[in-house]
Tab-separated table of C-alpha atoms in Angstrom:
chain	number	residue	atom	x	y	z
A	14	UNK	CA	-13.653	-8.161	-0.556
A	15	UNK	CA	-10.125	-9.435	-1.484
A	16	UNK	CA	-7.297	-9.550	0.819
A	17	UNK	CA	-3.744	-9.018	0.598
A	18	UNK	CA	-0.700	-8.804	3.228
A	19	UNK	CA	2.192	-6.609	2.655
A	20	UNK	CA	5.466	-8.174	3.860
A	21	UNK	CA	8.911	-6.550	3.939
A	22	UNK	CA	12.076	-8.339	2.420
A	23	UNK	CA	13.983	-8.770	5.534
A	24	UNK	CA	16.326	-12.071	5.224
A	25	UNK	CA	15.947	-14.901	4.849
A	26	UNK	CA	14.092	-13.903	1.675
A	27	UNK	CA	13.430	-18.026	1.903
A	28	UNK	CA	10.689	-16.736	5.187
A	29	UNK	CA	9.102	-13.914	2.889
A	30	UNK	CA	8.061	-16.744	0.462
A	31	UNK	CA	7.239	-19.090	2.818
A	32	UNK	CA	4.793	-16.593	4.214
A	33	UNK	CA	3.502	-15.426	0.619
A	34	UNK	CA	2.981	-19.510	0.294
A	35	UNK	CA	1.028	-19.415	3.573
A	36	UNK	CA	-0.844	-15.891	2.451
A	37	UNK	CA	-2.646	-18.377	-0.544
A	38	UNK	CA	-3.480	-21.165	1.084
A	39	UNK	CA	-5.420	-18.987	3.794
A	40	UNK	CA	-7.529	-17.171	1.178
A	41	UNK	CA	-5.746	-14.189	0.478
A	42	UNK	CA	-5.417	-12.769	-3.573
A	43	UNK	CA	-2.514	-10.659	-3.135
A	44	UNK	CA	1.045	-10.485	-2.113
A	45	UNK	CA	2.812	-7.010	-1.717
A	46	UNK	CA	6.028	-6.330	-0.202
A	47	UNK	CA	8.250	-2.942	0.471
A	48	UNK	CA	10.660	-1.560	-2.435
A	49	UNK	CA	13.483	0.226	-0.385
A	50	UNK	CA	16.288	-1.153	-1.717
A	51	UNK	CA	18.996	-0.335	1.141
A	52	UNK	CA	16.739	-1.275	4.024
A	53	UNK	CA	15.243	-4.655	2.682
A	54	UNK	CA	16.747	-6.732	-0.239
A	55	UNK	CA	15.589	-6.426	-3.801
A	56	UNK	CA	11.888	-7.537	-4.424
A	57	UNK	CA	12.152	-8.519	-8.068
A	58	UNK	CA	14.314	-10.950	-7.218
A	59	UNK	CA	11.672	-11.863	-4.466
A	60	UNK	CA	8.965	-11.891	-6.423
A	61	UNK	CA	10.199	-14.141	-8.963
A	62	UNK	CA	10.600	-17.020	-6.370
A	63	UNK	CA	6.748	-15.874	-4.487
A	64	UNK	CA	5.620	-16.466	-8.031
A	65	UNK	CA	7.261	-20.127	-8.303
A	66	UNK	CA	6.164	-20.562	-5.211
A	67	UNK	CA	2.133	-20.132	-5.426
A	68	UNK	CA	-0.691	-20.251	-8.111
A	69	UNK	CA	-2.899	-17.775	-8.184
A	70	UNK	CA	-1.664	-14.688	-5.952
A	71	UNK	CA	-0.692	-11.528	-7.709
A	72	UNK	CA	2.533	-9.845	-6.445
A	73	UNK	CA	3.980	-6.420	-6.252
A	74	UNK	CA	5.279	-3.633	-4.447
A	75	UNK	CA	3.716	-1.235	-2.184
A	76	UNK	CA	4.723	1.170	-3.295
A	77	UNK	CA	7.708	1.475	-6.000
A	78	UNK	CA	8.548	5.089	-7.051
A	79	UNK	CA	9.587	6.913	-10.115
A	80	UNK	CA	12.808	8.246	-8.989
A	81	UNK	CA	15.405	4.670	-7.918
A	82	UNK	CA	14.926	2.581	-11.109
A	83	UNK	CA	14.723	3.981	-15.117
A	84	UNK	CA	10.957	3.166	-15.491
A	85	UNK	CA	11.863	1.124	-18.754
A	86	UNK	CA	13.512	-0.792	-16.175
A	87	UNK	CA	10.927	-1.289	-13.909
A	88	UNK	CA	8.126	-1.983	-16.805
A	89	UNK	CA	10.770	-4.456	-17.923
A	90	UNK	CA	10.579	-6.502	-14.742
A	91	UNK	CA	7.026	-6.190	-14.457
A	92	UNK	CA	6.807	-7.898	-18.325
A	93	UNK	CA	9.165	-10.163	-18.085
A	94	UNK	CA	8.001	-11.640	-14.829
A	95	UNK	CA	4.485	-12.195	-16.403
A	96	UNK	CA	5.435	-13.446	-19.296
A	97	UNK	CA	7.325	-16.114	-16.765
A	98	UNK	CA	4.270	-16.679	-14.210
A	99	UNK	CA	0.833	-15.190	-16.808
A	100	UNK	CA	0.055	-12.036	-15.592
A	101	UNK	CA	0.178	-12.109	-12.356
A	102	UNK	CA	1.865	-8.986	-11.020
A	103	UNK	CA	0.721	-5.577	-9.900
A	104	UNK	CA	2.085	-2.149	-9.734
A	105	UNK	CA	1.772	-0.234	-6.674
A	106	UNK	CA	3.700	3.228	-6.771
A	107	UNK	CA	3.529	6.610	-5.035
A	108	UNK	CA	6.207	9.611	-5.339
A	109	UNK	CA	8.544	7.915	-3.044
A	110	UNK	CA	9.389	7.918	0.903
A	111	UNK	CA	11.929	5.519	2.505
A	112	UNK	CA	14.094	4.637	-0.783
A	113	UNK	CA	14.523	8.136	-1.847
A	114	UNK	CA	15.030	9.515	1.229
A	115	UNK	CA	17.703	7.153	2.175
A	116	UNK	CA	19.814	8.143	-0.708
A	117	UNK	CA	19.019	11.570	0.418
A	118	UNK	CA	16.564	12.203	-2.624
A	119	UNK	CA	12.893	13.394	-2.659
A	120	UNK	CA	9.878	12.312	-3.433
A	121	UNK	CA	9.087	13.137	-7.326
A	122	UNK	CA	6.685	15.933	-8.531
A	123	UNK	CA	2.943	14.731	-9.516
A	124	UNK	CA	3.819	15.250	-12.955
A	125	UNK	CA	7.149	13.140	-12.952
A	126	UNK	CA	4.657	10.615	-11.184
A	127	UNK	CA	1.967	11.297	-14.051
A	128	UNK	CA	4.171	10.485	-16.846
A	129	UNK	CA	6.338	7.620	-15.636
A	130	UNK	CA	2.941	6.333	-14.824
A	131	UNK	CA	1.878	6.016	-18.953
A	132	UNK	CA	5.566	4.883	-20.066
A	133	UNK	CA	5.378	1.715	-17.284
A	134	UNK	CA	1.861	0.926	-18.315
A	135	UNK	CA	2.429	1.181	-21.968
A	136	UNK	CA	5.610	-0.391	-22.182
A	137	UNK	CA	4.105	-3.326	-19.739
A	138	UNK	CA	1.248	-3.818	-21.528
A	139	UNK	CA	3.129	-4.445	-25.017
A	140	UNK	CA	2.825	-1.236	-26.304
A	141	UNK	CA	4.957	2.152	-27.761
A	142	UNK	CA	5.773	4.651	-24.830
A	143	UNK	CA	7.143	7.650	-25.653
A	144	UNK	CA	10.526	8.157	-23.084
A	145	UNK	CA	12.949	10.944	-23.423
A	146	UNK	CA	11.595	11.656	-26.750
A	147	UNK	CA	12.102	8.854	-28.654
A	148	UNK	CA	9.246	6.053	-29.092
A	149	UNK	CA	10.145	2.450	-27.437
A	150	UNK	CA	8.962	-1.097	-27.378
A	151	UNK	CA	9.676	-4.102	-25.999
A	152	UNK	CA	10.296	-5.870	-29.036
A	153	UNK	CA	9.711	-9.533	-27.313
A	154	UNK	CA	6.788	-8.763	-24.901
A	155	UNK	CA	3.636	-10.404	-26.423
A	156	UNK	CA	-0.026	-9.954	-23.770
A	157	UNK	CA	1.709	-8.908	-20.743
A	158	UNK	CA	-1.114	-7.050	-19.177
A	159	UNK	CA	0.199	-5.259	-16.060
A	160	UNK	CA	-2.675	-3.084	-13.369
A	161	UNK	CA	-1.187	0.345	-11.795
A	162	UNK	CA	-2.351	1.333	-8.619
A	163	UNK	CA	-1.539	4.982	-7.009
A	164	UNK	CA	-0.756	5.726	-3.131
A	165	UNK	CA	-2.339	9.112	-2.290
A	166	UNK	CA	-2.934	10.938	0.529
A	167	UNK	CA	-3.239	14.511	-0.127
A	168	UNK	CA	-5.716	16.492	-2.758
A	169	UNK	CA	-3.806	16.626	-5.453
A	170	UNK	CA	-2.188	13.255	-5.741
A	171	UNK	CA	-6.049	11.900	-4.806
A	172	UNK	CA	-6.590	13.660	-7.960
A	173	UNK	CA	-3.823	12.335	-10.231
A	174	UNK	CA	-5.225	8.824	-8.885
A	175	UNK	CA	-8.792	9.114	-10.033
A	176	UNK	CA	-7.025	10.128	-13.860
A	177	UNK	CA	-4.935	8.130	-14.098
A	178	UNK	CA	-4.574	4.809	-11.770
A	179	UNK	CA	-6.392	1.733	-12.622
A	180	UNK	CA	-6.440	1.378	-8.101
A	181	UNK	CA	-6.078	3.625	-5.605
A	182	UNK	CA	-4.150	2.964	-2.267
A	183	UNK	CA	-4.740	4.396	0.676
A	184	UNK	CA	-2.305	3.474	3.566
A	185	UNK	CA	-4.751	3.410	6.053
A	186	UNK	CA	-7.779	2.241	7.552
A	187	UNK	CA	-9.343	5.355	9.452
A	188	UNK	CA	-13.279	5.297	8.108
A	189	UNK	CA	-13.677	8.742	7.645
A	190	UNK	CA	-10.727	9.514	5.851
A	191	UNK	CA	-11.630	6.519	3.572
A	192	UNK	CA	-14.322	8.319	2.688
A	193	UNK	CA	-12.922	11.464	2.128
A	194	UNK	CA	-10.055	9.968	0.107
A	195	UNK	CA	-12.396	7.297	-2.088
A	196	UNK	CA	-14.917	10.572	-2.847
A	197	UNK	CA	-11.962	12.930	-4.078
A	198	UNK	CA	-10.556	10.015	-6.244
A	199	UNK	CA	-13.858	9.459	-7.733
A	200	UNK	CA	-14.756	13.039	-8.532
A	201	UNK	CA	-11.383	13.497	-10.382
A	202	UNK	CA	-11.983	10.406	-12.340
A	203	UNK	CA	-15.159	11.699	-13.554
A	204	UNK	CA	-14.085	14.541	-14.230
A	205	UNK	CA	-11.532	13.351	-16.695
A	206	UNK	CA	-14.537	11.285	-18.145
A	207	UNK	CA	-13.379	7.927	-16.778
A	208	UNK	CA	-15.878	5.456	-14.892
A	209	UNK	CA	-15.481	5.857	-10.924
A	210	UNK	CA	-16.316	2.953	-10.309
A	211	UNK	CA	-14.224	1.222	-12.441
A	212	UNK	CA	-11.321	2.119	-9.855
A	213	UNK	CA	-9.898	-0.379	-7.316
A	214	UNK	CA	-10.176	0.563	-4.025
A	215	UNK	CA	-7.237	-0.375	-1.260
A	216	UNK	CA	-7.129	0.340	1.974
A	217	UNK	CA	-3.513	-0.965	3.640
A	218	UNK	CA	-2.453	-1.020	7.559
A	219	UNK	CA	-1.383	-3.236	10.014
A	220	UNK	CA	-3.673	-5.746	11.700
A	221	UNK	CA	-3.093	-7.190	14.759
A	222	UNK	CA	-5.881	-9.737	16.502
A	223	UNK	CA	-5.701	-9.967	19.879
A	224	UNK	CA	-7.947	-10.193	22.916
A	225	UNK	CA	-9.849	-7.282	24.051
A	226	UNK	CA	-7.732	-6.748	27.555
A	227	UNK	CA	-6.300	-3.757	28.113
A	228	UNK	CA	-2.843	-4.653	28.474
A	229	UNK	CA	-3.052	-7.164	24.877
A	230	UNK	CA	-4.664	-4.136	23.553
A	231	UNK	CA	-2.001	-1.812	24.633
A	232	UNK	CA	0.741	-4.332	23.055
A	233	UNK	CA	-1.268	-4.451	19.761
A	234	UNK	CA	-0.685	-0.368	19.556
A	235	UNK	CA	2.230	-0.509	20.736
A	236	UNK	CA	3.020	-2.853	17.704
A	237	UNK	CA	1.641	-1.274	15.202
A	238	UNK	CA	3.025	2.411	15.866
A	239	UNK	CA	5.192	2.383	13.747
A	240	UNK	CA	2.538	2.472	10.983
A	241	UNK	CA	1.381	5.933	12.147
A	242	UNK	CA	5.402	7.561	11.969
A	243	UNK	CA	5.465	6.228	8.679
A	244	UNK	CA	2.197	7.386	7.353
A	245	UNK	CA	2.996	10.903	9.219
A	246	UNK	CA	6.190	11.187	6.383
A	247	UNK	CA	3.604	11.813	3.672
A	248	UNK	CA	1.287	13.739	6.041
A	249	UNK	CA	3.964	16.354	7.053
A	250	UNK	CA	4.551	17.122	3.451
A	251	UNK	CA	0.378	17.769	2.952
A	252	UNK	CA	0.904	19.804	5.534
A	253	UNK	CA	3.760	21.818	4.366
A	254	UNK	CA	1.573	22.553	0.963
A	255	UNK	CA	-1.685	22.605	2.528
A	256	UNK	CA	-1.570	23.599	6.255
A	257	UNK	CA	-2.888	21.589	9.438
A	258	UNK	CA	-6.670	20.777	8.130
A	259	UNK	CA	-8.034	24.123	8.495
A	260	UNK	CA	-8.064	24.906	4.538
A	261	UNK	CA	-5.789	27.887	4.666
A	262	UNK	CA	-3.044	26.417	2.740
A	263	UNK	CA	0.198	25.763	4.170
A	264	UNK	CA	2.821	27.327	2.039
A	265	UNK	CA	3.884	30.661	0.184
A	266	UNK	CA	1.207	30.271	-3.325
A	267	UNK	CA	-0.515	27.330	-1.709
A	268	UNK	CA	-3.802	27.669	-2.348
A	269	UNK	CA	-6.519	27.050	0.155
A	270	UNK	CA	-7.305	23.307	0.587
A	271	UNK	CA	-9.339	21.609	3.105
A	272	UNK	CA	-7.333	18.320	4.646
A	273	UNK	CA	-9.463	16.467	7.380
A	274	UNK	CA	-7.687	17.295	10.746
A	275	UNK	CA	-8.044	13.485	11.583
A	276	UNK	CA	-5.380	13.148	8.729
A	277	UNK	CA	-3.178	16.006	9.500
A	278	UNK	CA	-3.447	16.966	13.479
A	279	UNK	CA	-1.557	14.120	14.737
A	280	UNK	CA	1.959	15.211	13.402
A	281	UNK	CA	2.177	18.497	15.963
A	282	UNK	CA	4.381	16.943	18.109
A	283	UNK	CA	6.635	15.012	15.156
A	284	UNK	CA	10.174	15.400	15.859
A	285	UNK	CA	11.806	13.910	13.097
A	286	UNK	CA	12.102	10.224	11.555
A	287	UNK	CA	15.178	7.532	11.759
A	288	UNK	CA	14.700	5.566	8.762
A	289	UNK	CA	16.562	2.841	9.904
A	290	UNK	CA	13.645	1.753	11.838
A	291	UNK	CA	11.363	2.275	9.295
A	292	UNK	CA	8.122	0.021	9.169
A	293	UNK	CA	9.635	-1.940	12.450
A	294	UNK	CA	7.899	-2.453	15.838
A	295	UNK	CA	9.661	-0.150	18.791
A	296	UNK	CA	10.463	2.968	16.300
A	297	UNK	CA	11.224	5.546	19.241
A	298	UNK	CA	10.845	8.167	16.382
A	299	UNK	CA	7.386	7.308	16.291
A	300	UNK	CA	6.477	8.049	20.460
A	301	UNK	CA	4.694	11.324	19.392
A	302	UNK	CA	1.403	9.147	17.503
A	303	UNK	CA	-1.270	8.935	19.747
A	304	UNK	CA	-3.220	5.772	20.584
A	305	UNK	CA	-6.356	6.953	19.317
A	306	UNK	CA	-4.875	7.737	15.926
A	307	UNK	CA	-3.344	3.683	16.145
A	308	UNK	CA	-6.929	2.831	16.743
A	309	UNK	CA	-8.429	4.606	13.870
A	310	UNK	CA	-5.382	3.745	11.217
A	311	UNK	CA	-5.339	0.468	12.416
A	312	UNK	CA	-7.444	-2.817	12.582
A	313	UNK	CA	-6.379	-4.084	16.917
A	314	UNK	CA	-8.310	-6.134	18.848
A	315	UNK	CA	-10.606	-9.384	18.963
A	316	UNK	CA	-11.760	-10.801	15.475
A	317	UNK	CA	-15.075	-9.381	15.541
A	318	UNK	CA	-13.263	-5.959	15.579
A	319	UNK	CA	-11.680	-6.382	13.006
A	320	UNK	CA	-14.734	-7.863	10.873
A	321	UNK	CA	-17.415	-4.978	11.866
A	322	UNK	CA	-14.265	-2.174	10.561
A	323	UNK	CA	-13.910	-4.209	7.378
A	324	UNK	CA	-17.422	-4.251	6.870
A	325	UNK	CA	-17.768	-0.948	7.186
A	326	UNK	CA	-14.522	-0.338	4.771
A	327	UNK	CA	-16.013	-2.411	2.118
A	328	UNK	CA	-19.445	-0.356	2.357
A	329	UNK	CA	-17.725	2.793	1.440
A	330	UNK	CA	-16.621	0.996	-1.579
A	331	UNK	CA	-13.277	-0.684	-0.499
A	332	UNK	CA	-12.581	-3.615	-2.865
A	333	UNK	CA	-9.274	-4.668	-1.199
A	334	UNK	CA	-7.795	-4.368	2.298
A	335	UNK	CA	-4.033	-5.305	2.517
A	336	UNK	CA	-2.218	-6.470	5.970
A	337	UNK	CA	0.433	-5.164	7.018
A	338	UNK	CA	2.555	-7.887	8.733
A	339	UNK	CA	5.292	-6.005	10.364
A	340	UNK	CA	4.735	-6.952	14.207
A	341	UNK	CA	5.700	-9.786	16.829
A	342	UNK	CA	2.463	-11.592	15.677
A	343	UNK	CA	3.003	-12.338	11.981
A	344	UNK	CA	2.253	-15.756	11.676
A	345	UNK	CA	-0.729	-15.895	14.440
A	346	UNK	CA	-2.549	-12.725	12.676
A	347	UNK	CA	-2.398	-14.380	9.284
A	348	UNK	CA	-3.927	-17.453	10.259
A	349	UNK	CA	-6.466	-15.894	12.608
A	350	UNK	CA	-7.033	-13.827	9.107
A	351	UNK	CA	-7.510	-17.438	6.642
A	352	UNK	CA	-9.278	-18.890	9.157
A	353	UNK	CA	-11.044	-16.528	11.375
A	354	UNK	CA	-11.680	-12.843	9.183
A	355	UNK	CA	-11.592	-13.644	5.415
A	356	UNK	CA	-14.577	-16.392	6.076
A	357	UNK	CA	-16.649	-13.820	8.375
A	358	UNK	CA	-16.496	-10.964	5.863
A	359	UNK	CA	-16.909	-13.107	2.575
A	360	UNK	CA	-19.322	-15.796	3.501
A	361	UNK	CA	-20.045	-18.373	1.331
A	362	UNK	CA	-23.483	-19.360	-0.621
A	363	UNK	CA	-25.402	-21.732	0.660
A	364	UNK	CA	-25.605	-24.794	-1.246
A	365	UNK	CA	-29.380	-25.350	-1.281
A	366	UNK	CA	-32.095	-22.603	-0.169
């Protein structure tokens, strides 16, 4: 299994790539960070630096969106940084959440998502993409090869995944919805006549090792709730379409589709959201998500907790599982990761047998 930690670009962007530089060193493959551009500072810039910085990591957001840059912009980035560093970027993207909403946007249609989707891959990959009717190029991008991944949570965008994504990225860790989400993104893939299995898997949340006392457990949830206020953004619009699990639809011409109630239950007693605490520890917008549900999105506890879930992740057929780094414990969980987690789950061969 690779593993990746997701950082946000708080300042001093000089401690995001000192922690990216740590990430490598301790085993980890990738290095993803927020795209919100008025809460956290730019992660292009970021990246560029993280890239400097290390050898062998791949970088990128999770998630961008289709709706705050022109996507010839953002396939631009993505080529000219590997032309820079050799390939060594990634594109996460989803319809959009904190940097649209911000700006007072929404989140783009599936079918806006769909089609920036082929114009960044195209145009990142060295090839003609028709935008806006007219065919374009990148006339001095020469085997930039650039990966997109897909965030998806509810039927439909699960769907658009298994078509079109080369990854899928689920944003979090709850077994059975993994399985729910990973077998929906697979059916839709071959259905379109494309190779399941050739699909990265993702699963992304917040990790926080601890001991196994209440009161350390306790702080661990506490730490991490934020995770389920910002996952419940995307669940309260599946529920709008789709209703609350029980596969009567949720809106006027909505058809019926079944959503697992462990997904969709927990938002009943969702008030609203204050973005300006998005992703950070103490959101008080987030007091209505239940402990079990920061159990079951989230990897808390001793190590061995966190290696018997990740076991069982990776036998459903996760490839990757990203940590989320966004509580008082940042350093001390990323070590106890490098030195503790990654060697438990991926031992090495022996030498001689």
């Amino acid at each position: 299994m690779d593993f990746g930690v997701v950082l946000q670009n708080d300042p001093p962007a000089a401690r995001v790539v000192e922690f990216a530089r740590q990430a490598e060193l301790l085993g980890f493959t990738h290095v993803w960070t927020f795209d919100s551009h008025l809460l956290w500072q730019e992660p292009y810039v970021v990246y560029s630096q993280i890239l400097a910085s290390t050898r062998k990591v791949l970088v990128g957001p999770m998630v961008t969106n289709p709706a705050t840059r022109d996507w010839t912009v953002t396939a631009s980035l993505f080529a000219t940084l590997n032309e820079m560093f050799g390939n060594r970027t990634i594109c996460g993207i989803g319809r959009g959440d904190s940097a649209v909403r911000v700006i007072n946007g929404k989140p783009v249609t599936l079918a806006t998502l769909r089609e920036s989707i082929g114009v960044i891959r195209a145009l990142a990959n060295g090839e003609q993409a028709d935008y806006k009717g007219t065919l374009l190029q990148f006339p001095w991008s020469v085997g930039s090869k650039l990966p997109i991944w897909m965030a998806a949570y509810g039927p439909k965008a699960l769907a658009l995944a298994g078509e079109v994504a080369d990854g899928f990225i689920l944003q979090l860790a709850d077994p059975a919805i993994t399985e729910w989400s990973i077998a929906a993104v697979r059916k839709a893939a071959a259905d379109a006549g494309r190779d399941p299995e050739a699909i990265t898997i993702c699963v992304a949340a917040p990790a926080y090792v601890t001991d196994d006392t209440a009161a350390a457990r306790a702080h661990a949830r506490d730490q991490c709730r934020w995770f389920g206020g910002m996952v419940g953004n995307h669940v309260a619009d599946i529920v709008a379409r789709y209703g609350s699990g029980d596969g009567t639809g949720g809106g006027a011409g909505s058809a019926p589709v079944t959503v697992p109630k462990a997904l969709s239950d927990y938002i009943a007693g969702r008030q609203g959201y204050d973005y300006n605490s998005h992703g950070k520890a103490g959101n008080t917008h987030t007091d209505f998500v239940p402990d079990e549900v920061i159990e079951r999105f989230c990897l808390l506890g001793p190590v061995e907790d966190h290696v018997a879930r990740l076991r069982e992740l990776e036998s459903l057929g996760v490839d990757q599982f990203a940590l989320y780094l966004q509580h008082d414990a940042k350093a001390e969980t990323l070590a106890a990761y490098g030195d503790k987690v990654l060697p438990a789950v991926n031992v090495r061969k022996s030498a001689k047998t």
